[in-house]
Short mmCIF file of C-alpha atoms in Angstrom, two decimals:
data_model
loop_
_atom_site.label_atom_id
_atom_site.label_comp_id
_atom_site.label_asym_id
_atom_site.label_seq_id
_atom_site.Cartn_x
_atom_site.Cartn_y
_atom_site.Cartn_z
CA MET O 347 15.35 12.02 23.14
CA LYS O 348 11.87 11.05 24.49
CA ILE O 349 8.04 10.94 23.03
CA THR O 350 6.17 13.50 24.67
CA GLY O 351 2.57 12.86 22.85
CA LEU O 352 0.86 11.94 20.15
CA ARG O 353 -1.81 13.81 18.02
CA THR O 354 -4.13 12.62 15.36
CA ARG O 355 -6.70 14.30 12.80
CA ALA O 356 -9.17 12.81 10.80
CA ILE O 357 -9.44 13.73 7.09
CA GLU O 358 -11.40 12.74 3.88
CA ILE O 359 -10.70 13.30 0.44
CA PRO O 360 -13.62 12.78 -1.77
CA PHE O 361 -13.42 11.66 -5.46
CA ASP O 362 -14.84 13.62 -8.46
CA LYS O 363 -16.55 10.27 -9.45
CA PRO O 364 -17.11 6.96 -7.65
CA ILE O 365 -14.70 4.26 -8.66
CA GLY O 366 -15.63 0.55 -8.58
CA THR O 367 -13.83 -2.70 -8.31
CA ALA O 368 -14.82 -6.36 -7.91
CA ILE O 369 -16.22 -5.95 -4.38
CA HIS O 370 -16.04 -2.26 -3.65
CA ARG O 371 -17.67 1.03 -4.68
CA ILE O 372 -15.53 3.90 -3.22
CA GLU O 373 -16.64 7.62 -3.23
CA GLY O 374 -13.51 9.02 -1.08
CA VAL O 375 -10.79 7.74 1.07
CA ALA O 376 -10.50 8.68 4.51
CA GLY O 377 -7.46 9.02 6.76
CA LEU O 378 -6.16 9.43 10.10
CA LEU O 379 -3.06 11.54 10.31
CA VAL O 380 -0.63 10.99 12.96
CA TRP O 381 2.05 13.02 14.55
CA LEU O 382 4.38 11.97 16.97
CA ASP O 383 6.05 14.55 19.15
CA THR O 384 9.39 14.51 20.85
CA ASP O 385 11.37 16.86 23.77
CA GLU O 386 13.93 17.79 21.05
CA GLY O 387 11.27 19.40 18.67
CA ILE O 388 11.23 16.65 15.97
CA THR O 389 7.96 15.37 14.99
CA GLY O 390 7.47 11.97 13.22
CA GLU O 391 4.38 11.70 10.72
CA SER O 392 2.24 9.06 9.50
CA TYR O 393 -1.12 7.79 8.48
CA LEU O 394 -3.54 5.25 8.15
CA TRP O 395 -6.39 5.02 5.76
CA ALA O 396 -9.73 3.29 5.25
CA ILE O 397 -12.65 3.48 2.76
CA GLY O 398 -15.20 4.98 4.66
CA ALA O 399 -14.47 7.89 7.70
CA HIS O 400 -16.97 5.79 9.83
CA ARG O 401 -14.01 3.47 10.38
CA LEU O 402 -11.47 6.07 11.37
CA PRO O 403 -12.64 6.33 15.26
CA VAL O 404 -11.54 2.59 15.54
CA LEU O 405 -8.03 3.38 14.00
CA ASP O 406 -7.78 6.54 16.50
CA ALA O 407 -8.69 4.53 19.37
CA ILE O 408 -5.92 1.70 18.83
CA THR O 409 -3.41 4.26 17.81
CA ARG O 410 -3.72 6.60 20.82
CA MET O 411 -3.55 3.56 23.17
CA LEU O 412 -0.53 2.36 22.04
CA GLY O 413 0.95 5.77 21.90
CA GLU O 414 -0.04 6.29 25.44
CA ARG O 415 2.15 3.41 26.22
CA MET O 416 5.37 5.08 24.55
CA ILE O 417 5.12 8.13 26.28
CA GLY O 418 8.72 8.92 28.01
CA LYS O 419 10.43 6.28 25.62
CA ASP O 420 12.83 6.94 22.83
CA PRO O 421 11.43 6.70 19.57
CA ARG O 422 14.74 6.20 17.68
CA ASP O 423 15.20 2.69 19.20
CA THR O 424 12.49 1.56 16.62
CA THR O 425 13.09 -2.24 17.39
CA ALA O 426 12.50 -1.82 21.01
CA ARG O 427 9.42 0.22 20.62
CA PHE O 428 7.82 -2.29 18.04
CA ASP O 429 8.47 -5.37 20.44
CA GLU O 430 6.84 -3.31 23.24
CA MET O 431 4.08 -2.88 21.23
CA TRP O 432 3.83 -6.24 19.57
CA GLY O 433 3.64 -7.18 23.36
CA GLU O 434 0.85 -4.79 24.23
CA ILE O 435 -1.16 -6.21 21.54
CA ASN O 436 -1.15 -9.66 22.72
CA PHE O 437 -4.73 -9.89 24.47
CA LEU O 438 -6.24 -8.01 21.34
CA GLY O 439 -4.57 -10.47 18.69
CA HIS O 440 -1.66 -9.96 16.24
CA LYS O 441 -3.95 -9.32 13.27
CA GLY O 442 -6.32 -6.72 12.33
CA VAL O 443 -6.79 -3.40 13.88
CA SER O 444 -4.01 -3.76 16.20
CA LEU O 445 -1.48 -3.98 13.66
CA PHE O 446 -2.91 -0.80 12.31
CA GLY O 447 -1.95 1.23 15.40
CA ILE O 448 1.53 -0.66 15.59
CA ALA O 449 2.23 0.60 12.27
CA ALA O 450 1.52 4.41 12.74
CA ILE O 451 3.48 4.69 15.44
CA ASP O 452 6.24 2.73 14.29
CA TRP O 453 6.88 4.49 10.99
CA ALA O 454 6.43 7.81 12.82
CA CYS O 455 9.56 6.44 14.90
CA TRP O 456 11.44 5.80 11.80
CA ASP O 457 10.72 9.24 10.48
CA ILE O 458 12.01 10.99 13.86
CA LEU O 459 15.09 8.69 13.47
CA GLY O 460 16.09 9.86 10.06
CA GLN O 461 15.49 13.28 10.65
CA SER O 462 17.74 13.23 14.15
CA LEU O 463 20.27 11.65 12.12
CA GLY O 464 20.08 14.01 9.03
CA ALA O 465 19.52 10.80 6.97
CA SER O 466 16.62 9.13 4.79
CA VAL O 467 15.07 6.31 5.98
CA SER O 468 16.51 4.31 2.94
CA ARG O 469 19.99 5.32 4.04
CA LEU O 470 19.41 3.81 7.33
CA LEU O 471 18.09 0.65 5.97
CA GLY O 472 21.16 0.61 3.63
CA ARG O 473 20.07 2.58 0.41
CA ARG O 474 20.05 0.06 -2.81
CA ARG O 475 18.88 2.14 -5.45
CA ASP O 476 17.75 6.01 -5.98
CA ARG O 477 14.86 5.12 -8.39
CA VAL O 478 12.31 2.15 -8.59
CA ARG O 479 10.21 1.00 -11.41
CA THR O 480 6.16 2.13 -11.10
CA TYR O 481 2.92 0.96 -12.13
CA ALA O 482 -0.20 3.21 -12.69
CA SER O 483 -2.87 2.10 -10.09
CA GLY O 484 -5.22 5.22 -9.73
CA GLY O 485 -7.35 4.06 -12.74
CA LEU O 486 -8.74 1.53 -15.02
CA TRP O 487 -11.35 0.48 -12.69
CA ALA O 488 -13.99 -2.10 -13.07
CA SER O 489 -16.79 0.52 -13.32
CA MET O 490 -15.67 2.14 -16.20
CA THR O 491 -16.42 1.72 -19.95
CA ILE O 492 -14.38 0.29 -22.48
CA PRO O 493 -13.82 3.76 -24.11
CA GLU O 494 -12.94 5.17 -21.08
CA LEU O 495 -10.49 2.25 -20.16
CA GLN O 496 -8.94 2.93 -23.52
CA ALA O 497 -8.75 6.79 -22.91
CA GLN O 498 -7.35 6.47 -19.48
CA ALA O 499 -4.67 3.76 -20.69
CA ARG O 500 -3.45 6.40 -23.35
CA ASP O 501 -3.38 8.84 -20.82
CA PHE O 502 -1.25 7.15 -18.36
CA LEU O 503 1.17 6.42 -21.67
CA ASP O 504 1.29 10.45 -21.83
CA GLN O 505 1.96 11.03 -18.28
CA GLY O 506 5.26 8.88 -18.78
CA PHE O 507 4.09 5.46 -17.12
CA GLN O 508 5.56 2.31 -18.61
CA ALA O 509 3.53 -0.04 -16.34
CA MET O 510 -0.08 0.19 -15.06
CA LYS O 511 -2.77 -1.96 -13.56
CA MET O 512 -6.31 -2.44 -14.35
CA ARG O 513 -9.32 -3.96 -12.26
CA ILE O 514 -11.19 -6.91 -13.43
CA GLY O 515 -13.51 -9.39 -11.73
CA LYS O 516 -16.84 -9.24 -13.79
CA PRO O 517 -19.08 -12.32 -13.51
CA ASP O 518 -18.65 -13.06 -17.23
CA ILE O 519 -15.21 -14.22 -18.12
CA GLY O 520 -15.65 -12.88 -21.97
CA GLU O 521 -16.10 -9.64 -20.71
CA ASP O 522 -12.91 -9.38 -18.75
CA ILE O 523 -11.00 -10.56 -21.46
CA GLU O 524 -12.47 -7.98 -23.76
CA ARG O 525 -11.76 -5.38 -21.27
CA VAL O 526 -8.03 -6.59 -21.28
CA ALA O 527 -7.63 -6.87 -24.68
CA VAL O 528 -8.79 -3.28 -25.40
CA VAL O 529 -6.45 -1.99 -22.77
CA ARG O 530 -3.34 -4.13 -24.19
CA ASP O 531 -4.24 -3.03 -27.68
CA ALA O 532 -4.28 0.69 -26.48
CA ILE O 533 -0.82 0.60 -24.98
CA GLY O 534 0.96 -1.85 -27.18
CA PRO O 535 2.87 -5.36 -25.93
CA LYS O 536 5.86 -3.43 -24.44
CA VAL O 537 4.24 -1.74 -21.52
CA ASP O 538 3.68 -3.70 -18.51
CA LEU O 539 0.20 -4.64 -17.38
CA MET O 540 -1.08 -5.95 -14.49
CA ALA O 541 -4.69 -7.14 -13.81
CA ASP O 542 -6.40 -7.14 -9.94
CA ALA O 543 -9.45 -8.93 -9.43
CA ASN O 544 -9.96 -7.62 -5.97
CA GLN O 545 -10.71 -11.05 -4.33
CA GLY O 546 -13.92 -11.23 -6.36
CA LEU O 547 -13.43 -14.63 -7.81
CA SER O 548 -13.81 -18.25 -6.80
CA VAL O 549 -11.10 -20.66 -7.37
CA PRO O 550 -12.59 -22.27 -10.58
CA HIS O 551 -13.60 -18.91 -12.23
CA ALA O 552 -10.13 -17.64 -11.37
CA ILE O 553 -8.29 -20.52 -13.01
CA ARG O 554 -10.47 -20.39 -16.14
CA LEU O 555 -10.13 -16.73 -16.22
CA GLY O 556 -6.20 -16.91 -15.59
CA ARG O 557 -5.49 -19.24 -18.40
CA ARG O 558 -7.35 -17.03 -20.97
CA LEU O 559 -5.13 -14.04 -19.58
CA GLU O 560 -1.88 -15.74 -20.48
CA ASP O 561 -2.25 -14.34 -23.90
CA PHE O 562 -1.83 -10.61 -22.99
CA ASN O 563 1.72 -11.25 -21.02
CA LEU O 564 0.60 -9.80 -17.79
CA VAL O 565 3.08 -9.20 -15.24
CA TRP O 566 0.92 -10.45 -12.39
CA PHE O 567 -2.75 -11.55 -11.80
CA GLU O 568 -3.48 -9.87 -8.58
CA GLU O 569 -5.74 -11.31 -5.77
CA PRO O 570 -8.03 -13.60 -7.56
CA VAL O 571 -9.52 -14.97 -4.57
CA GLN O 572 -10.26 -14.30 -1.01
CA ALA O 573 -7.49 -12.98 0.73
CA TYR O 574 -7.71 -15.30 3.69
CA ASP O 575 -8.19 -18.54 1.21
CA LEU O 576 -4.45 -19.25 1.22
CA GLU O 577 -4.93 -22.87 -0.14
CA GLY O 578 -7.27 -21.51 -3.08
CA SER O 579 -4.63 -19.09 -3.99
CA ALA O 580 -2.17 -21.64 -4.09
CA ARG O 581 -4.34 -23.66 -6.31
CA VAL O 582 -4.65 -20.63 -8.86
CA ALA O 583 -1.00 -19.98 -8.83
CA ALA O 584 -0.21 -23.86 -9.50
CA GLU O 585 -2.64 -24.18 -12.21
CA ILE O 586 -1.62 -20.81 -14.33
CA ASP O 587 1.71 -19.51 -15.61
CA THR O 588 1.04 -15.93 -14.91
CA PRO O 589 2.64 -15.00 -11.47
CA ILE O 590 0.00 -14.57 -8.74
CA ALA O 591 0.45 -11.23 -6.59
CA SER O 592 -1.41 -11.14 -2.89
CA GLY O 593 -0.75 -10.09 0.29
CA GLU O 594 -2.33 -6.36 0.79
CA THR O 595 -4.55 -7.97 3.37
CA GLU O 596 -2.18 -9.96 5.46
CA TYR O 597 -1.11 -9.18 8.90
CA GLY O 598 2.52 -9.63 10.31
CA ARG O 599 5.29 -11.48 9.49
CA TYR O 600 3.61 -14.51 10.47
CA GLY O 601 0.63 -14.25 8.01
CA PHE O 602 3.11 -13.99 5.36
CA ARG O 603 5.11 -16.70 6.51
CA ASP O 604 2.13 -18.99 5.74
CA MET O 605 1.67 -17.68 2.36
CA LEU O 606 5.33 -18.46 1.60
CA GLU O 607 4.96 -22.06 2.80
CA ARG O 608 1.74 -22.47 1.24
CA LYS O 609 3.12 -21.04 -2.07
CA SER O 610 0.14 -18.86 -2.37
CA ALA O 611 1.71 -16.06 -4.44
CA ASP O 612 4.41 -15.45 -6.72
CA VAL O 613 4.70 -11.77 -5.63
CA LEU O 614 4.08 -10.46 -2.02
CA MET O 615 2.17 -7.07 -1.63
CA PRO O 616 2.89 -6.12 2.12
CA ASP O 617 0.73 -3.02 3.06
CA LEU O 618 2.43 -0.60 5.32
CA GLU O 619 -0.42 -0.26 7.81
CA ARG O 620 -1.72 -3.76 7.88
CA VAL O 621 1.71 -5.20 8.12
CA GLY O 622 2.44 -3.25 11.28
CA GLY O 623 4.89 -0.46 9.75
CA ILE O 624 8.24 -0.14 8.35
CA THR O 625 10.10 -2.50 11.15
CA GLU O 626 7.70 -5.31 10.31
CA TRP O 627 7.55 -4.61 6.38
CA ILE O 628 11.53 -5.22 6.45
CA ARG O 629 11.42 -8.55 8.04
CA VAL O 630 8.61 -9.53 5.58
CA ALA O 631 10.63 -8.31 2.48
CA ASN O 632 14.04 -10.34 4.07
CA MET O 633 11.95 -13.35 4.60
CA ALA O 634 10.42 -13.24 1.00
CA ALA O 635 14.15 -12.77 -0.17
CA SER O 636 15.08 -16.06 1.13
CA TYR O 637 12.50 -17.62 -1.00
CA ASP O 638 13.54 -15.84 -3.98
CA VAL O 639 10.16 -14.17 -4.05
CA PRO O 640 9.87 -10.37 -4.88
CA VAL O 641 7.65 -8.12 -2.83
CA SER O 642 5.85 -4.75 -4.19
CA PRO O 643 4.64 -2.49 -1.62
CA HIS O 644 0.48 -1.72 -1.48
CA LEU O 645 -0.51 1.98 -1.68
CA PHE O 646 1.53 4.73 0.43
CA THR O 647 3.39 5.67 -2.29
CA GLU O 648 5.36 8.32 -0.86
CA HIS O 649 6.49 6.91 2.23
CA CYS O 650 7.01 3.51 0.61
CA LEU O 651 9.59 5.03 -1.60
CA GLN O 652 12.02 4.82 1.25
CA ILE O 653 11.45 1.06 1.76
CA CYS O 654 11.81 0.64 -2.20
CA GLY O 655 15.11 2.28 -1.87
CA ALA O 656 16.46 -0.27 0.44
CA VAL O 657 15.08 -3.60 -0.37
CA SER O 658 16.81 -5.71 -2.62
CA ASN O 659 13.77 -7.98 -4.01
CA ILE O 660 11.43 -5.15 -5.10
CA SER O 661 9.62 -5.43 -8.16
CA TYR O 662 7.67 -2.57 -8.57
CA ALA O 663 6.15 0.38 -6.43
CA GLU O 664 2.76 1.23 -6.76
CA HIS O 665 1.56 4.80 -7.81
CA MET O 666 -1.76 5.59 -6.31
CA PRO O 667 -2.48 9.25 -6.33
CA TRP O 668 -5.21 9.55 -3.48
CA PHE O 669 -3.25 11.12 -0.82
CA ARG O 670 -1.04 13.12 -3.02
CA PRO O 671 -3.06 16.53 -2.04
CA LEU O 672 -1.75 16.29 1.60
CA PHE O 673 1.95 16.29 1.14
CA SER O 674 4.04 19.45 0.59
CA GLU O 675 6.30 17.64 -1.94
CA GLN O 676 5.33 15.57 -4.83
CA VAL O 677 6.80 12.28 -6.05
CA GLU O 678 8.74 12.46 -9.39
CA LEU O 679 8.17 10.19 -12.67
CA VAL O 680 11.19 9.77 -14.77
CA ASP O 681 11.17 7.51 -17.46
CA GLY O 682 8.53 5.11 -15.90
CA ASP O 683 10.68 5.20 -12.58
CA LEU O 684 9.79 6.94 -9.31
CA LEU O 685 12.59 8.89 -7.86
CA ILE O 686 13.38 8.12 -4.06
CA PRO O 687 14.16 11.11 -2.17
CA ASP O 688 17.54 11.14 -0.11
CA VAL O 689 16.50 13.86 2.45
CA PRO O 690 16.12 13.35 6.24
CA GLY O 691 13.24 10.99 7.59
CA LEU O 692 10.59 9.81 5.13
CA GLY O 693 11.02 12.81 2.71
CA PHE O 694 7.28 13.90 2.50
CA ARG O 695 5.48 16.07 5.08
CA PHE O 696 1.93 17.06 5.58
CA ASP O 697 0.87 20.24 3.94
CA PRO O 698 -0.79 22.22 6.88
CA ASP O 699 -3.28 24.07 4.24
CA ALA O 700 -4.20 20.47 3.15
CA VAL O 701 -4.71 19.01 6.18
CA GLU O 702 -7.09 21.93 7.14
CA ARG O 703 -9.09 21.59 3.72
CA TYR O 704 -9.61 18.02 4.19
CA ALA O 705 -9.99 17.86 7.88
CA LEU O 706 -13.54 16.32 9.21
CA ASP O 707 -13.54 18.37 12.19
CA ARG O 708 -13.51 21.47 10.14
CA ARG O 709 -16.37 19.98 7.81
CA ALA O 710 -18.29 19.60 10.87
CA GLN O 711 -17.90 22.87 12.51
CA GLY O 712 -18.66 24.69 8.59
#
């Protein structure tokens, strides 16, 4: 089997209402959809995402550059393809947008491999489970009012979630405490609750806030400080009892090795596009396992289910519905768990009608 070509298409999914975190105002999500074609008629799919469609041309350029280097090669040899791309980006560097391009092609190759063998990617990786605990992540934003927080927390319960994450990071610690308290009151003591500051705090502020948050029995306190401040994150982790989760903005196995060595997080959160795809994601998870550190994937709910099905040290899957409209299949939530499909490849395919609906080139023509 040989790779014959790579196709991309830019899309954007607008939100009904803008959302806010400690550092972002998000009006919608943009994506670069990727199709990797082969001479045997099997096509692998993947996608990259960004806040703001103006960033997509950069992702498209790096993906196409690397894709051209893969033409004529066998996509089923995933390790060989990854290593070749890793060498190709040496001049550009092994962090940042270069890893995005590798990721798009790498996980499309895994999709092709699974389809060619008639097996799910989780089977290829060594399937460990058929369901995984999930947390609702598409809500409880920092921009919401307290009544809105309470209503949405109850709605998540009604949908069947048994864990959820809220965003914090207000300048006033008291305001964050009040917001966490009302959500905890709305869901009760037995439902898992996480809090994410989205890198919005200083180290002293995060420590003071973290100590007061301990009364609410949080599963984790996520990204309290800037992601590049590994020393600062380690200081917060050492000063509070609540586990620190971080890593969604880290790149490649060497970045995560630094996190583990510095003890900057108690839970690692590799992001499929930033880490470099499935091949590198698995390497990071296995490295974390040697430190007895759990991992939890950041975003990419549908495609990350296959990873969750195989990795031993998974703690939770993130349920983010942002890209749900793109897929022909939908995730299944049962008793607070997401079911992990056992079908060839990654288990989720782009819906052609949805692609047309959200395509930026179609909007431009309209």
